[in-house]
PDB file of C-alpha atoms and ligand atoms in Angstrom:
ATOM      1  CA  UNK A   6     -10.404  15.055 -14.468  1.00 98.00           C
ATOM      2  CA  UNK A   7      -8.400  11.830 -14.487  1.00 98.00           C
ATOM      3  CA  UNK A   8      -9.132   9.042 -11.996  1.00 98.00           C
ATOM      4  CA  UNK A   9      -6.197   7.311 -10.321  1.00 98.00           C
ATOM      5  CA  UNK A  10      -6.516   4.639  -7.649  1.00 98.00           C
ATOM      6  CA  UNK A  11      -4.399   5.123  -4.522  1.00 98.00           C
ATOM      7  CA  UNK A  12      -3.415   1.584  -3.568  1.00 98.00           C
ATOM      8  CA  UNK A  13      -0.933  -1.233  -4.095  1.00 98.00           C
ATOM      9  CA  UNK A  14      -3.692  -3.840  -3.752  1.00 98.00           C
ATOM     10  CA  UNK A  15      -3.864  -5.774  -7.031  1.00 98.00           C
ATOM     11  CA  UNK A  16      -7.513  -6.853  -6.588  1.00 98.00           C
ATOM     12  CA  UNK A  17      -8.601  -3.249  -6.054  1.00 98.00           C
ATOM     13  CA  UNK A  18      -6.576  -2.101  -9.070  1.00 98.00           C
ATOM     14  CA  UNK A  19      -8.124  -4.861 -11.231  1.00 98.00           C
ATOM     15  CA  UNK A  20     -11.650  -3.996 -10.053  1.00 98.00           C
ATOM     16  CA  UNK A  21     -11.167  -0.286 -10.811  1.00 97.00           C
ATOM     17  CA  UNK A  22      -9.561  -1.059 -14.187  1.00 97.00           C
ATOM     18  CA  UNK A  23     -12.500  -3.303 -15.119  1.00 97.00           C
ATOM     19  CA  UNK A  24     -14.880  -0.386 -14.529  1.00 97.00           C
ATOM     20  CA  UNK A  25     -13.279   1.246 -17.578  1.00 96.00           C
ATOM     21  CA  UNK A  26     -12.723   4.585 -15.852  1.00 96.00           C
ATOM     22  CA  UNK A  27      -9.228   4.119 -14.443  1.00 97.00           C
ATOM     23  CA  UNK A  28      -6.462   6.411 -15.713  1.00 98.00           C
ATOM     24  CA  UNK A  29      -3.620   5.447 -13.391  1.00 98.00           C
ATOM     25  CA  UNK A  30      -2.343   4.331  -9.991  1.00 98.00           C
ATOM     26  CA  UNK A  31      -0.505   5.988  -7.121  1.00 98.00           C
ATOM     27  CA  UNK A  32       1.337   4.066  -4.430  1.00 98.00           C
ATOM     28  CA  UNK A  33       3.496   5.016  -1.482  1.00 96.00           C
ATOM     29  CA  UNK A  34       5.728   3.065   0.948  1.00 96.00           C
ATOM     30  CA  UNK A  35       2.856   2.728   3.454  1.00 96.00           C
ATOM     31  CA  UNK A  36       0.505   1.279   0.809  1.00 97.00           C
ATOM     32  CA  UNK A  37       3.204  -1.178  -0.345  1.00 97.00           C
ATOM     33  CA  UNK A  38       3.849  -2.233   3.267  1.00 97.00           C
ATOM     34  CA  UNK A  39       0.090  -2.718   3.780  1.00 97.00           C
ATOM     35  CA  UNK A  40       0.180  -5.365   1.026  1.00 97.00           C
ATOM     36  CA  UNK A  41       3.241  -6.995   2.649  1.00 97.00           C
ATOM     37  CA  UNK A  42       5.493  -6.207  -0.325  1.00 97.00           C
ATOM     38  CA  UNK A  43       9.109  -6.097   0.829  1.00 94.00           C
ATOM     39  CA  UNK A  44      12.590  -6.518  -0.618  1.00 95.00           C
ATOM     40  CA  UNK A  45      13.884  -4.670  -3.700  1.00 94.00           C
ATOM     41  CA  UNK A  46      13.158  -7.525  -6.120  1.00 96.00           C
ATOM     42  CA  UNK A  47       9.561  -7.995  -4.943  1.00 97.00           C
ATOM     43  CA  UNK A  48       8.885  -4.264  -4.876  1.00 97.00           C
ATOM     44  CA  UNK A  49      10.070  -3.797  -8.483  1.00 97.00           C
ATOM     45  CA  UNK A  50       8.099  -6.887  -9.553  1.00 97.00           C
ATOM     46  CA  UNK A  51       4.948  -5.551  -7.872  1.00 98.00           C
ATOM     47  CA  UNK A  52       5.242  -2.224  -9.711  1.00 98.00           C
ATOM     48  CA  UNK A  53       5.660  -4.104 -13.011  1.00 98.00           C
ATOM     49  CA  UNK A  54       2.528  -6.163 -12.285  1.00 98.00           C
ATOM     50  CA  UNK A  55       0.542  -2.991 -11.542  1.00 98.00           C
ATOM     51  CA  UNK A  56       1.714  -1.448 -14.834  1.00 98.00           C
ATOM     52  CA  UNK A  57       0.685  -4.584 -16.732  1.00 98.00           C
ATOM     53  CA  UNK A  58      -2.780  -4.618 -15.107  1.00 97.00           C
ATOM     54  CA  UNK A  59      -3.588  -1.009 -15.994  1.00 98.00           C
ATOM     55  CA  UNK A  60      -2.155  -1.234 -19.505  1.00 96.00           C
ATOM     56  CA  UNK A  61      -0.339   1.243 -21.732  1.00 97.00           C
ATOM     57  CA  UNK A  62      -0.552   4.989 -21.259  1.00 97.00           C
ATOM     58  CA  UNK A  63      -1.681   4.844 -17.634  1.00 98.00           C
ATOM     59  CA  UNK A  64       0.683   6.447 -15.151  1.00 98.00           C
ATOM     60  CA  UNK A  65       1.783   4.466 -12.092  1.00 98.00           C
ATOM     61  CA  UNK A  66       3.513   6.465  -9.339  1.00 98.00           C
ATOM     62  CA  UNK A  67       6.330   4.611  -7.547  1.00 98.00           C
ATOM     63  CA  UNK A  68       7.924   6.409  -4.613  1.00 98.00           C
ATOM     64  CA  UNK A  69      11.636   6.674  -3.821  1.00 98.00           C
ATOM     65  CA  UNK A  70      12.810   5.791  -0.312  1.00 98.00           C
ATOM     66  CA  UNK A  71      16.086   7.735  -0.406  1.00 98.00           C
ATOM     67  CA  UNK A  72      16.014  11.275   0.961  1.00 98.00           C
ATOM     68  CA  UNK A  73      19.300  12.536  -0.534  1.00 98.00           C
ATOM     69  CA  UNK A  74      19.677  13.775  -4.108  1.00 98.00           C
ATOM     70  CA  UNK A  75      22.095  11.076  -5.290  1.00 98.00           C
ATOM     71  CA  UNK A  76      20.048   8.296  -3.734  1.00 98.00           C
ATOM     72  CA  UNK A  77      16.781   9.628  -5.179  1.00 98.00           C
ATOM     73  CA  UNK A  78      18.286   9.901  -8.651  1.00 98.00           C
ATOM     74  CA  UNK A  79      19.680   6.350  -8.536  1.00 98.00           C
ATOM     75  CA  UNK A  80      16.429   4.916  -7.183  1.00 98.00           C
ATOM     76  CA  UNK A  81      14.253   6.961  -9.532  1.00 98.00           C
ATOM     77  CA  UNK A  82      16.194   5.761 -12.574  1.00 98.00           C
ATOM     78  CA  UNK A  83      15.809   2.158 -11.421  1.00 97.00           C
ATOM     79  CA  UNK A  84      12.049   2.666 -10.960  1.00 98.00           C
ATOM     80  CA  UNK A  85      11.660   4.407 -14.324  1.00 98.00           C
ATOM     81  CA  UNK A  86      13.417   1.479 -16.009  1.00 97.00           C
ATOM     82  CA  UNK A  87      10.752  -0.979 -14.785  1.00 97.00           C
ATOM     83  CA  UNK A  88       8.062   0.090 -17.245  1.00 97.00           C
ATOM     84  CA  UNK A  89       7.143   3.073 -19.423  1.00 97.00           C
ATOM     85  CA  UNK A  90       4.104   3.782 -17.178  1.00 98.00           C
ATOM     86  CA  UNK A  91       6.253   4.532 -14.134  1.00 98.00           C
ATOM     87  CA  UNK A  92       6.166   8.043 -12.674  1.00 98.00           C
ATOM     88  CA  UNK A  93       8.853   8.655 -10.041  1.00 98.00           C
ATOM     89  CA  UNK A  94       7.301   9.929  -6.822  1.00 98.00           C
ATOM     90  CA  UNK A  95       9.556  12.263  -4.834  1.00 98.00           C
ATOM     91  CA  UNK A  96       8.943  13.961  -1.464  1.00 98.00           C
ATOM     92  CA  UNK A  97       8.707  17.748  -1.137  1.00 98.00           C
ATOM     93  CA  UNK A  98      12.100  18.361   0.464  1.00 98.00           C
ATOM     94  CA  UNK A  99      15.133  20.315  -0.816  1.00 98.00           C
ATOM     95  CA  UNK A 100      16.879  17.298  -2.318  1.00 98.00           C
ATOM     96  CA  UNK A 101      13.503  16.157  -3.656  1.00 98.00           C
ATOM     97  CA  UNK A 102      13.076  19.394  -5.605  1.00 98.00           C
ATOM     98  CA  UNK A 103      16.636  19.025  -6.947  1.00 98.00           C
ATOM     99  CA  UNK A 104      15.788  15.463  -8.006  1.00 98.00           C
ATOM    100  CA  UNK A 105      12.538  16.665  -9.658  1.00 98.00           C
ATOM    101  CA  UNK A 106      14.536  19.162 -11.742  1.00 98.00           C
ATOM    102  CA  UNK A 107      17.013  16.408 -12.653  1.00 98.00           C
ATOM    103  CA  UNK A 108      14.261  13.993 -13.744  1.00 98.00           C
ATOM    104  CA  UNK A 109      12.488  16.755 -15.700  1.00 98.00           C
ATOM    105  CA  UNK A 110      15.711  17.407 -17.597  1.00 98.00           C
ATOM    106  CA  UNK A 111      16.128  13.647 -18.203  1.00 98.00           C
ATOM    107  CA  UNK A 112      12.554  13.323 -19.547  1.00 98.00           C
ATOM    108  CA  UNK A 113      11.383  11.142 -16.627  1.00 98.00           C
ATOM    109  CA  UNK A 114       7.850  11.796 -15.343  1.00 98.00           C
ATOM    110  CA  UNK A 115       7.531  12.810 -11.688  1.00 98.00           C
ATOM    111  CA  UNK A 116       4.997  13.203  -8.911  1.00 98.00           C
ATOM    112  CA  UNK A 117       5.886  15.560  -6.064  1.00 98.00           C
ATOM    113  CA  UNK A 118       4.337  14.123  -2.902  1.00 98.00           C
ATOM    114  CA  UNK A 119       3.658  15.336   0.653  1.00 98.00           C
ATOM    115  CA  UNK A 120       2.553  18.786  -0.492  1.00 98.00           C
ATOM    116  CA  UNK A 121       0.638  20.796   2.103  1.00 98.00           C
ATOM    117  CA  UNK A 122       1.035  24.422   1.001  1.00 98.00           C
ATOM    118  CA  UNK A 123       0.778  26.642  -2.078  1.00 98.00           C
ATOM    119  CA  UNK A 124       4.446  27.589  -1.678  1.00 98.00           C
ATOM    120  CA  UNK A 125       5.474  23.952  -1.938  1.00 98.00           C
ATOM    121  CA  UNK A 126       3.274  23.583  -5.020  1.00 98.00           C
ATOM    122  CA  UNK A 127       5.079  26.521  -6.647  1.00 98.00           C
ATOM    123  CA  UNK A 128       8.459  24.843  -6.000  1.00 98.00           C
ATOM    124  CA  UNK A 129       7.199  21.582  -7.538  1.00 98.00           C
ATOM    125  CA  UNK A 130       5.982  23.414 -10.647  1.00 98.00           C
ATOM    126  CA  UNK A 131       9.238  25.380 -10.948  1.00 98.00           C
ATOM    127  CA  UNK A 132      11.145  22.079 -10.886  1.00 98.00           C
ATOM    128  CA  UNK A 133       8.917  20.834 -13.718  1.00 98.00           C
ATOM    129  CA  UNK A 134       7.076  18.089 -11.811  1.00 98.00           C
ATOM    130  CA  UNK A 135       4.551  16.247 -13.966  1.00 98.00           C
ATOM    131  CA  UNK A 136       2.163  16.026 -10.990  1.00 98.00           C
ATOM    132  CA  UNK A 137       1.902  17.814  -7.661  1.00 98.00           C
ATOM    133  CA  UNK A 138       0.137  15.904  -4.870  1.00 98.00           C
ATOM    134  CA  UNK A 139      -1.587  18.067  -2.237  1.00 98.00           C
ATOM    135  CA  UNK A 140      -2.811  15.820   0.615  1.00 98.00           C
ATOM    136  CA  UNK A 141      -6.432  16.856   1.149  1.00 97.00           C
ATOM    137  CA  UNK A 142      -7.507  14.367   3.821  1.00 97.00           C
ATOM    138  CA  UNK A 143      -4.469  14.903   6.039  1.00 98.00           C
ATOM    139  CA  UNK A 144      -5.115  18.676   5.995  1.00 98.00           C
ATOM    140  CA  UNK A 145      -8.768  18.080   6.902  1.00 97.00           C
ATOM    141  CA  UNK A 146      -7.574  15.729   9.682  1.00 96.00           C
ATOM    142  CA  UNK A 147      -5.935  18.629  11.528  1.00 97.00           C
ATOM    143  CA  UNK A 148      -9.056  20.776  11.202  1.00 97.00           C
ATOM    144  CA  UNK A 149      -7.964  22.850   8.184  1.00 97.00           C
ATOM    145  CA  UNK A 150      -9.611  23.004   4.753  1.00 97.00           C
ATOM    146  CA  UNK A 151      -7.831  20.688   2.299  1.00 97.00           C
ATOM    147  CA  UNK A 152      -9.972  21.716  -0.638  1.00 97.00           C
ATOM    148  CA  UNK A 153      -8.988  25.365  -0.163  1.00 98.00           C
ATOM    149  CA  UNK A 154      -5.420  24.334  -1.049  1.00 98.00           C
ATOM    150  CA  UNK A 155      -6.566  22.764  -4.339  1.00 98.00           C
ATOM    151  CA  UNK A 156      -8.391  25.990  -5.258  1.00 98.00           C
ATOM    152  CA  UNK A 157      -5.336  28.058  -4.328  1.00 98.00           C
ATOM    153  CA  UNK A 158      -2.912  25.915  -6.354  1.00 98.00           C
ATOM    154  CA  UNK A 159      -5.321  25.958  -9.298  1.00 98.00           C
ATOM    155  CA  UNK A 160      -5.470  29.755  -9.145  1.00 98.00           C
ATOM    156  CA  UNK A 161      -1.657  30.052  -9.053  1.00 98.00           C
ATOM    157  CA  UNK A 162      -0.996  27.463 -11.771  1.00 98.00           C
ATOM    158  CA  UNK A 163      -3.581  29.108 -14.046  1.00 98.00           C
ATOM    159  CA  UNK A 164      -2.190  32.615 -13.429  1.00 98.00           C
ATOM    160  CA  UNK A 165       1.391  31.471 -14.008  1.00 98.00           C
ATOM    161  CA  UNK A 166       0.580  28.995 -16.821  1.00 98.00           C
ATOM    162  CA  UNK A 167       2.461  26.224 -14.958  1.00 98.00           C
ATOM    163  CA  UNK A 168       2.107  22.887 -16.703  1.00 98.00           C
ATOM    164  CA  UNK A 169       2.290  20.663 -13.597  1.00 98.00           C
ATOM    165  CA  UNK A 170      -0.959  18.740 -13.135  1.00 98.00           C
ATOM    166  CA  UNK A 171      -2.779  19.048  -9.793  1.00 98.00           C
ATOM    167  CA  UNK A 172      -3.270  15.551  -8.388  1.00 98.00           C
ATOM    168  CA  UNK A 173      -5.646  15.700  -5.407  1.00 98.00           C
ATOM    169  CA  UNK A 174      -4.358  13.029  -2.999  1.00 98.00           C
ATOM    170  CA  UNK A 175      -5.222  11.703   0.445  1.00 98.00           C
ATOM    171  CA  UNK A 176      -8.835  11.467  -0.663  1.00 97.00           C
ATOM    172  CA  UNK A 177     -11.025   9.724   1.882  1.00 94.00           C
ATOM    173  CA  UNK A 178     -14.592   9.773   0.546  1.00 94.00           C
ATOM    174  CA  UNK A 179     -16.739  10.372  -2.570  1.00 97.00           C
ATOM    175  CA  UNK A 180     -17.502  14.016  -1.728  1.00 96.00           C
ATOM    176  CA  UNK A 181     -13.756  14.782  -1.863  1.00 97.00           C
ATOM    177  CA  UNK A 182     -13.801  13.593  -5.506  1.00 98.00           C
ATOM    178  CA  UNK A 183     -16.695  15.882  -6.430  1.00 98.00           C
ATOM    179  CA  UNK A 184     -15.126  18.814  -4.580  1.00 97.00           C
ATOM    180  CA  UNK A 185     -11.752  18.199  -6.256  1.00 98.00           C
ATOM    181  CA  UNK A 186     -13.428  18.288  -9.668  1.00 98.00           C
ATOM    182  CA  UNK A 187     -15.121  21.601  -8.772  1.00 98.00           C
ATOM    183  CA  UNK A 188     -11.871  23.046  -7.403  1.00 98.00           C
ATOM    184  CA  UNK A 189     -10.037  22.400 -10.670  1.00 97.00           C
ATOM    185  CA  UNK A 190      -7.939  19.313  -9.858  1.00 98.00           C
ATOM    186  CA  UNK A 191      -6.575  17.646 -13.015  1.00 98.00           C
ATOM    187  CA  UNK A 192      -6.413  14.249 -11.336  1.00 98.00           C
ATOM    188  CA  UNK A 193      -7.887  12.676  -8.248  1.00 98.00           C
ATOM    189  CA  UNK A 194      -6.316   9.645  -6.584  1.00 98.00           C
ATOM    190  CA  UNK A 195      -8.477   7.741  -4.155  1.00 97.00           C
ATOM    191  CA  UNK A 196      -9.124   4.362  -2.580  1.00 98.00           C
ATOM    192  CA  UNK A 197     -11.537   1.997  -4.365  1.00 97.00           C
ATOM    193  CA  UNK A 198     -14.150   2.649  -1.648  1.00 97.00           C
ATOM    194  CA  UNK A 199     -14.339   6.354  -2.581  1.00 97.00           C
ATOM    195  CA  UNK A 200     -14.728   5.546  -6.294  1.00 97.00           C
ATOM    196  CA  UNK A 201     -17.460   2.967  -5.599  1.00 97.00           C
ATOM    197  CA  UNK A 202     -19.180   5.425  -3.253  1.00 97.00           C
ATOM    198  CA  UNK A 203     -19.871   7.682  -6.241  1.00 97.00           C
ATOM    199  CA  UNK A 204     -22.316   5.108  -7.622  1.00 97.00           C
ATOM    200  CA  UNK A 205     -24.662   5.263  -4.655  1.00 97.00           C
ATOM    201  CA  UNK A 206     -28.012   7.003  -4.848  1.00 97.00           C
ATOM    202  CA  UNK A 207     -31.245   5.576  -3.405  1.00 98.00           C
ATOM    203  CA  UNK A 208     -33.329   7.058  -6.251  1.00 98.00           C
ATOM    204  CA  UNK A 209     -31.216   5.101  -8.771  1.00 98.00           C
ATOM    205  CA  UNK A 210     -31.976   1.849  -6.897  1.00 98.00           C
ATOM    206  CA  UNK A 211     -35.696   2.660  -6.527  1.00 98.00           C
ATOM    207  CA  UNK A 212     -35.945   3.785 -10.163  1.00 98.00           C
ATOM    208  CA  UNK A 213     -34.241   0.665 -11.532  1.00 98.00           C
ATOM    209  CA  UNK A 214     -36.409  -1.597  -9.390  1.00 98.00           C
ATOM    210  CA  UNK A 215     -39.548   0.088 -10.788  1.00 98.00           C
ATOM    211  CA  UNK A 216     -38.362  -0.093 -14.421  1.00 98.00           C
ATOM    212  CA  UNK A 217     -37.715  -3.839 -14.052  1.00 98.00           C
ATOM    213  CA  UNK A 218     -41.033  -4.449 -12.234  1.00 98.00           C
ATOM    214  CA  UNK A 219     -42.988  -2.560 -14.955  1.00 98.00           C
ATOM    215  CA  UNK A 220     -41.196  -4.551 -17.682  1.00 98.00           C
ATOM    216  CA  UNK A 221     -42.037  -7.805 -15.886  1.00 97.00           C
ATOM    217  CA  UNK A 222     -45.759  -6.827 -15.620  1.00 97.00           C
ATOM    218  CA  UNK A 223     -46.197  -6.916 -19.394  1.00 97.00           C
ATOM    219  CA  UNK A 224     -43.460  -9.354 -20.406  1.00 96.00           C
ATOM    220  CA  UNK A 225     -43.883 -11.950 -17.692  1.00 84.00           C
TER     221      UNK A 225
HETATM  222  O1  G3P B 318      -0.601   8.402  -1.816  1.00 79.15           O
HETATM  223  C1  G3P B 318      -0.606   9.526  -1.021  1.00 79.15           C
HETATM  224  C2  G3P B 318      -1.881   9.833  -0.293  1.00 79.15           C
HETATM  225  O2  G3P B 318      -2.981   9.656  -1.128  1.00 79.15           O
HETATM  226  C3  G3P B 318      -2.013   9.213   1.063  1.00 79.15           C
HETATM  227  O3  G3P B 318      -3.324   9.223   1.555  1.00 79.15           O
HETATM  228  O4  G3P B 318      -5.037   8.515   3.195  1.00 79.15           O
HETATM  229  O5  G3P B 318      -2.607   8.084   3.690  1.00 79.15           O
HETATM  230  O6  G3P B 318      -3.522  10.382   3.787  1.00 79.15           O
HETATM  231  P1  G3P B 318      -3.634   9.041   3.143  1.00 79.15           P
END
């Protein structure tokens, strides 16, 4: 399973990249706004900086703002031109699916976002999306089972031999990462806090402390 970081924060992206386990980045308009990135020029520049930080071969999802087919195509092409790492992120709406099919035909990588049902995931796969992004945390937030959707999409994509990769999104905590791996997600995108949370185990801390103390006893 690939690890993407879900942020537009450059420090967080650098920290995750330095760990040596980062495979890509996802952003969205809310995450860009959180970093105070505004204006077309600055937005495009920020995406380029992210691509340069993560290095070659690591996908960086950049989301379109337009909601009509023509607008999405124009914006998507502009985003794709920024850097070879760019994946055009498109919402799961009718014109979005049309745009996904267009980008697939044009050889531009895509990420279909705001996916909350298996039916939507089928549409994304039919349109040839590179990634489909089911939003786990937001489903959990309304008292449903987000992980059930990952299992369902995995079952359908396996049965139908769809090539779209399942990108578990809206991940809130380390357990979501483990559960996504078990449920068959191809990629997980999560905040830095969830990635760092995977490191924590008290027995690791106690064990390391004892190893170092025992070494010190005989080595001074
Ligand atoms: O990037 C899309 C998704 O990961 C958003 O997550 O936490 O805003 O539901 P969240």
